[in-house]
Amino acid sequence: MSEEYKVKVEHLTKYFGDLHVLDDVSFNIKKGEFLCVVGPTGCGKTTFLNLLTRIYMPTKGELYIDGERADPKKHNLSVVFQEPSAMPWLTVEKNLRFGMEIKKLAKDEIDRRVLNMIKLLGLEQFRDRYPHQLSMSTAQRIIIGRAFAMQPDLLLMDEPYGQMDIKLRFYLEDEVIRLWKEMGTTVVFITHNIEEAVYLAERVLILTNKPAKIREEVNVDIPRPRKVSDPEFVKIRNHVTEQIRWW
Amino acid sequence: MSKKHGLNLSKAEIMEHRLEILYRILPLISVLLLVGLWMIASRDFNADVGSGFPTPAAVWDRTVRLFTRPVKKMNLIMHALVSLRRIGLALAFDWTFGIIFGIIIGWFPKPRAFFTPMFDAFRAVPPLAWIPLITLWFGIGEFPKILIVIFGSLASIVVNVKAGLSAVDKMYLNVGTVFNATPMQTLIKIAIPSSLDAIFAGVRTSTSAAWMVVLAAEMLGADSGVGFLISRGMDSIDMPLVLTGMIAIGIVGAILAILTQFVERLICPWTRKSK
Amino acid sequence: MPMDKKKQVILSLRNISQSFVVKNEVKPAVEDVSLDVYDNEFLVVLGPGHCGKTVLMNVIAGIETPVEGKKYLKGEEIQGNDRRIGMVFQSLNLMPWRTVLGNVEFGLELAGVGKKERRAISQKYIDLVRLTGFEHAYPHELSGGMKQRVGIARAYTNNPEILIMDEPFGALDAQTRYAMEEEVLRIWKEEKRTVVFVTNNIEEAVFLADRIILLSNCPAKVKQVYDLSPLGRPRNLMDSDFLRLRTEISDNTDLAL
Amino acid sequence: MSESPNVMTNEERVAYVQSKRKQTQLRDTMLALIGVMFFFLVWEAVVLTGLVDSKKLCSVLEVFKLFIVKFSDPNPDGALLLVNVWSSLLIALSGFGLAIVIGVPLGWLMGWYKGFDAFMRPIFEIIRPIPPVSWIPLSIVWMGIGLKAKSFIVFFAAFVPCLINSYTGIRQTKEVLKNVGITFGASNFTVFWKVGIPSSLTMAFAGIKVAIGNAWATLVAAEMLAASSGLGYMILMGRSYGRVDLVILGIVVIGLLGVVISALISKCEDFFMGWKRL
């Protein structure tokens, strides 16, 4: 087993009763890599995510982190869900602490990380607010902060910017890139926005329709910051679009 | 597609499957346990003296005897029907007057301001507390009993209807504005239908409230109805009769709840949300 | 604003301001907005965040009365709501207690149109939005995209000259959203109306509009007007002109975190 | 900003809107006062004109007089007003408190742990449709007519809404919030404790509010059927001595106490649920 891979996914397969959702998906992720996953609507991206987060157990295959079977209790998995997932009864600061308190980190370590995250995201003024007092995008940034603050072995993001406008989206995408570089986290980012995938990823994984398999892996070797109208960018974006439309 | 269960499930999935089966068996176990407990509790039951907790068999015998030798010339079903008639008449009044009154104080601000304190005061009094006053006023005939039930169940429907109409979602009203709805149209075509859910919640709670009140009223002074059966059983230390009464009450109450739910689905098909 | 012969002004707003009193303060939502809407054009009102746009549309539709300013429909001043202005709402304001048909004919019913006639009109628009066969379904049985189609059909039945669409696709997922954007253009081509379409999504705006009016963040002011007729139709999301214009507008938009 | 002269400045608008609001408030308060006064006037008129037999209705003042007198005079039911109030409160609060302590956690456990739910549900469903008042005979047989029996009945009345609401509340916990906990590696119990319970509190409080209403209502029934003191007993005695003033006084005191207790619970809710309002 080569040590340079942080995460190894081997032969992941899932049936719900007779419904075959995921078919023999294998891939590896290097430590500190930013991987995007795209696919057509209803291709089982959610199932895929739920298998990686261990909310569902696979019918066949396994997920290994550092060569061990992944276990949320042992490993450090963080997920940014699509829906708002800040605890409405906790303040911004307490939301940021939530995951680390579950992991029972030392108090001063939590304090340090929370402080750092608040500074990184520029959330000082919101510390004692509750999520419902914030805008959608700020609430989502807190969730992303909560996930990065965990310094996870693997960070999964499920279309965190689903319905936001492009301006906001670019801003938040740049913020994620910044956090990712700062923290050196391994990220799997699921989206159906191909532009977003190409903008963010070092590697794009294209899934097929149900039962989902890996159709192709596309390496994106464009220096950052990337420009969406750059011909190289448009070429890759077109290619990925073709691969999905092909069905 | 693959054949059924031809796949090799992973260990975790097999565990899940086993748990599912366990969840299906557990209810049976608990019901059996309940029956077992009853048996143990009624070990020292003595039918002649009436001491101790009656056995299931004794309760069954008493129920049968209620049909062969009716109390006050009425068998169990007739007693239940008498109670039902009382709540039926009371609810008929509740649902007409209560809904109209609820709509008025929910929708129009001035009547709301005028009636709210009076209504809140009326509502604050527990339904059964009216019984002495009403019997003082009207004696112990059939009418005061129905009146007691009305007093006890009117508040719950008015409260629900009022809540529904005073909180009509603004977005529905906006549709009316864009289509030039008249105030009357807004009330009848938008406000009332949009609060049908709340109105039905009121129908449900008023039904169960009425059922509770009628029992209490019958226990306090009546010579018919299921509540009377219980108090009769208590007075004559006839515990099996008490239990027969309670079981009958439970069954009728459950039927009433199911019935209102069924009617609601019939009238409001859109609430039948697909899961 | 110069007026050439093809572009007849149908609706114009002059110095519209709207604000709300919250506790002891006046919170401005719309500030001094003046704009013209041309006959049969597809106008997109683009603005960031959640401020001002809906208020402005409510003012046009007559749901709210502005604190200041006037609106003119075909040159004459109007106040309050007007039956020549129809609206597709942001939050799918379908009445859950009515079927698709019941929802679509709601406006006609309020206007007192006879049953037969309103059935016929409703059916026509149900067919137009391609919901034939779902007439007796309840809203909760429909998907998000289908619900929006009902909303569009309902707005069409009263035969409005101006159709306001207030962020109709905000709640849809991206794929359905693309499909619905194309649907809206198809319906608009088949039944030409003046459309005022509100969105916070720049890509959607550039894809749909003849003209874009860009609003600023709170309070909403007109920031810039873009004419998109050089872009032609149908548009390609990856076309370089498209991307260039999108970037240009994006750079000019306020960031609303 | 302002072009036309008749447009108001911001300060004027705030003042205008506030005065409008005050006017509406004033109108509503006046209407409410008129409503209450109207009620009492009709009452007095009916009594004074002799339209109703004085045995069936007494004047408002008489009720008030009795209220004062009852602080020092135990007649006719044999206890001072405060003694009756105390005995009723004791029963209501002990039964109600027990219902919260048992019902709410039980609802949480049933709502969270499927196995426990599968086991408890049938028992609960069998017991639920039986109205609490019909337990009175059995509880008298088991526990006599003392505090225990009545507390038990009150407990029963309050227990059902407590359980149902905390059950549905925790059932409605958003899946995504649970998943956040799970993916952070929390055990099922930790998720239950840190996510399920906080998110169900709103519903639980709604249940507690219903419960206090039920408890209070059932208490009266229990005291009328089996007691030798308490407000319900006082009303019943008033009835049998034909003392209409005592009956009305009892009703009023019961109503007022009910309002006070509900208000206290709302205060409690504000304390726990502060985040909602901010």
Tab-separated table of N, CA, C and O in Angstrom, chain D residues 87-130:
chain	number	residue	atom	x	y	z
D	87	SER	N	-54.042	23.103	48.736
D	87	SER	CA	-54.225	21.666	48.538
D	87	SER	C	-54.374	21.344	47.052
D	87	SER	O	-53.844	20.353	46.568
D	88	SER	N	-55.044	22.226	46.303
D	88	SER	CA	-55.159	21.994	44.858
D	88	SER	C	-53.804	22.098	44.177
D	88	SER	O	-53.445	21.259	43.350
D	89	LEU	N	-53.073	23.149	44.543
D	89	LEU	CA	-51.768	23.345	43.902
D	89	LEU	C	-50.842	22.172	44.162
D	89	LEU	O	-50.128	21.722	43.274
D	90	LEU	N	-50.894	21.688	45.382
D	90	LEU	CA	-50.027	20.578	45.750
D	90	LEU	C	-50.274	19.379	44.834
D	90	LEU	O	-49.341	18.781	44.302
D	91	ILE	N	-51.560	19.092	44.653
D	91	ILE	CA	-51.898	17.942	43.809
D	91	ILE	C	-51.498	18.211	42.369
D	91	ILE	O	-50.840	17.403	41.719
D	92	ALA	N	-51.905	19.393	41.886
D	92	ALA	CA	-51.660	19.692	40.474
D	92	ALA	C	-50.171	19.679	40.185
D	92	ALA	O	-49.714	19.040	39.229
D	93	LEU	N	-49.399	20.356	41.033
D	93	LEU	CA	-47.977	20.486	40.724
D	93	LEU	C	-47.234	19.168	40.926
D	93	LEU	O	-46.318	18.866	40.168
D	94	SER	N	-47.644	18.393	41.908
D	94	SER	CA	-46.933	17.119	42.065
D	94	SER	C	-47.217	16.215	40.871
D	94	SER	O	-46.300	15.605	40.303
D	95	GLY	N	-48.494	16.128	40.462
D	95	GLY	CA	-48.825	15.277	39.311
D	95	GLY	C	-48.186	15.791	38.043
D	95	GLY	O	-47.588	15.039	37.269
D	96	PHE	N	-48.272	17.108	37.864
D	96	PHE	CA	-47.738	17.735	36.661
D	96	PHE	C	-46.214	17.605	36.608
D	96	PHE	O	-45.639	17.261	35.574
D	97	GLY	N	-45.584	17.855	37.748
D	97	GLY	CA	-44.122	17.742	37.799
D	97	GLY	C	-43.673	16.336	37.453
D	97	GLY	O	-42.760	16.133	36.640
D	98	LEU	N	-44.354	15.376	38.021
D	98	LEU	CA	-44.012	13.980	37.757
D	98	LEU	C	-44.200	13.665	36.272
D	98	LEU	O	-43.389	12.960	35.660
D	99	ALA	N	-45.272	14.231	35.699
D	99	ALA	CA	-45.544	13.988	34.282
D	99	ALA	C	-44.413	14.531	33.423
D	99	ALA	O	-43.993	13.901	32.448
D	100	ILE	N	-43.888	15.699	33.787
D	100	ILE	CA	-42.779	16.257	33.006
D	100	ILE	C	-41.540	15.393	33.180
D	100	ILE	O	-40.893	14.991	32.209
D	101	VAL	N	-41.250	15.069	34.425
D	101	VAL	CA	-40.023	14.326	34.707
D	101	VAL	C	-40.040	12.952	34.038
D	101	VAL	O	-39.016	12.471	33.555
D	102	ILE	N	-41.205	12.341	33.988
D	102	ILE	CA	-41.267	11.018	33.359
D	102	ILE	C	-41.617	11.115	31.877
D	102	ILE	O	-40.984	10.485	31.044
D	103	GLY	N	-42.634	11.929	31.566
D	103	GLY	CA	-43.164	11.937	30.204
D	103	GLY	C	-42.183	12.466	29.168
D	103	GLY	O	-42.001	11.858	28.114
D	104	VAL	N	-41.545	13.598	29.481
D	104	VAL	CA	-40.675	14.208	28.478
D	104	VAL	C	-39.474	13.313	28.147
D	104	VAL	O	-39.249	12.999	26.977
D	105	PRO	N	-38.716	12.849	29.138
D	105	PRO	CA	-37.601	11.966	28.788
D	105	PRO	C	-38.056	10.679	28.096
D	105	PRO	O	-37.405	10.204	27.165
D	106	LEU	N	-39.207	10.150	28.538
D	106	LEU	CA	-39.694	8.931	27.900
D	106	LEU	C	-39.993	9.191	26.421
D	106	LEU	O	-39.661	8.376	25.553
D	107	GLY	N	-40.595	10.340	26.158
D	107	GLY	CA	-40.870	10.712	24.768
D	107	GLY	C	-39.579	10.823	23.973
D	107	GLY	O	-39.481	10.351	22.844
D	108	TRP	N	-38.573	11.439	24.586
D	108	TRP	CA	-37.293	11.577	23.899
D	108	TRP	C	-36.701	10.214	23.574
D	108	TRP	O	-36.278	9.959	22.449
D	109	LEU	N	-36.701	9.337	24.580
D	109	LEU	CA	-36.106	8.012	24.358
D	109	LEU	C	-36.871	7.244	23.291
D	109	LEU	O	-36.288	6.640	22.401
D	110	MET	N	-38.214	7.315	23.375
D	110	MET	CA	-39.012	6.592	22.375
D	110	MET	C	-38.800	7.174	20.988
D	110	MET	O	-38.766	6.448	20.003
D	111	GLY	N	-38.681	8.497	20.933
D	111	GLY	CA	-38.509	9.136	19.624
D	111	GLY	C	-37.152	8.838	19.021
D	111	GLY	O	-36.982	8.864	17.806
D	112	TRP	N	-36.171	8.573	19.867
D	112	TRP	CA	-34.811	8.413	19.348
D	112	TRP	C	-34.444	6.954	19.104
D	112	TRP	O	-33.904	6.614	18.062
D	113	TYR	N	-34.744	6.127	20.111
D	113	TYR	CA	-34.311	4.729	19.994
D	113	TYR	C	-35.437	3.872	19.437
D	113	TYR	O	-36.459	3.672	20.080
D	114	LYS	N	-35.231	3.389	18.229
D	114	LYS	CA	-36.276	2.653	17.520
D	114	LYS	C	-36.753	1.443	18.296
D	114	LYS	O	-37.941	1.160	18.331
D	115	GLY	N	-35.812	0.700	18.875
D	115	GLY	CA	-36.171	-0.517	19.583
D	115	GLY	C	-37.073	-0.208	20.762
D	115	GLY	O	-38.106	-0.846	20.965
D	116	PHE	N	-36.687	0.820	21.518
D	116	PHE	CA	-37.477	1.218	22.665
D	116	PHE	C	-38.866	1.660	22.222
D	116	PHE	O	-39.873	1.341	22.861
D	117	ASP	N	-38.912	2.370	21.106
D	117	ASP	CA	-40.179	2.821	20.545
D	117	ASP	C	-41.067	1.629	20.211
D	117	ASP	O	-42.224	1.567	20.590
D	118	ALA	N	-40.461	0.660	19.497
D	118	ALA	CA	-41.236	-0.522	19.085
D	118	ALA	C	-41.806	-1.227	20.302
D	118	ALA	O	-42.918	-1.752	20.260
D	119	PHE	N	-41.056	-1.199	21.399
D	119	PHE	CA	-41.508	-1.885	22.605
D	119	PHE	C	-42.593	-1.090	23.337
D	119	PHE	O	-43.615	-1.632	23.742
D	120	MET	N	-42.384	0.220	23.487
D	120	MET	CA	-43.285	1.032	24.307
D	120	MET	C	-44.553	1.468	23.578
D	120	MET	O	-45.585	1.677	24.193
D	121	ARG	N	-44.442	1.660	22.275
D	121	ARG	CA	-45.552	2.217	21.506
D	121	ARG	C	-46.892	1.515	21.744
D	121	ARG	O	-47.876	2.173	22.071
D	122	PRO	N	-46.942	0.170	21.598
D	122	PRO	CA	-48.242	-0.484	21.753
D	122	PRO	C	-48.855	-0.239	23.126
D	122	PRO	O	-50.047	0.047	23.234
D	123	ILE	N	-48.021	-0.285	24.179
D	123	ILE	CA	-48.535	-0.058	25.528
D	123	ILE	C	-49.138	1.334	25.611
D	123	ILE	O	-50.255	1.537	26.080
D	124	PHE	N	-48.382	2.296	25.088
D	124	PHE	CA	-48.830	3.671	25.122
D	124	PHE	C	-50.123	3.854	24.324
D	124	PHE	O	-51.058	4.510	24.771
D	125	GLU	N	-50.171	3.229	23.149
D	125	GLU	CA	-51.351	3.398	22.293
D	125	GLU	C	-52.596	2.789	22.921
D	125	GLU	O	-53.712	3.229	22.666
D	126	ILE	N	-52.402	1.734	23.743
D	126	ILE	CA	-53.556	1.132	24.411
D	126	ILE	C	-54.068	2.049	25.505
D	126	ILE	O	-55.268	2.242	25.679
D	127	ILE	N	-53.149	2.667	26.221
D	127	ILE	CA	-53.542	3.489	27.358
D	127	ILE	C	-54.053	4.859	26.924
D	127	ILE	O	-54.961	5.417	27.517
D	128	ARG	N	-53.504	5.397	25.866
D	128	ARG	CA	-53.756	6.780	25.478
D	128	ARG	C	-55.220	7.165	25.298
D	128	ARG	O	-55.635	8.212	25.776
D	129	PRO	N	-56.025	6.353	24.586
D	129	PRO	CA	-57.390	6.834	24.322
D	129	PRO	C	-58.297	6.849	25.553
D	129	PRO	O	-59.400	7.369	25.471
D	130	ILE	N	-57.846	6.286	26.673
D	130	ILE	CA	-58.701	6.286	27.859
D	130	ILE	C	-58.543	7.625	28.581
D	130	ILE	O	-57.463	7.943	29.046
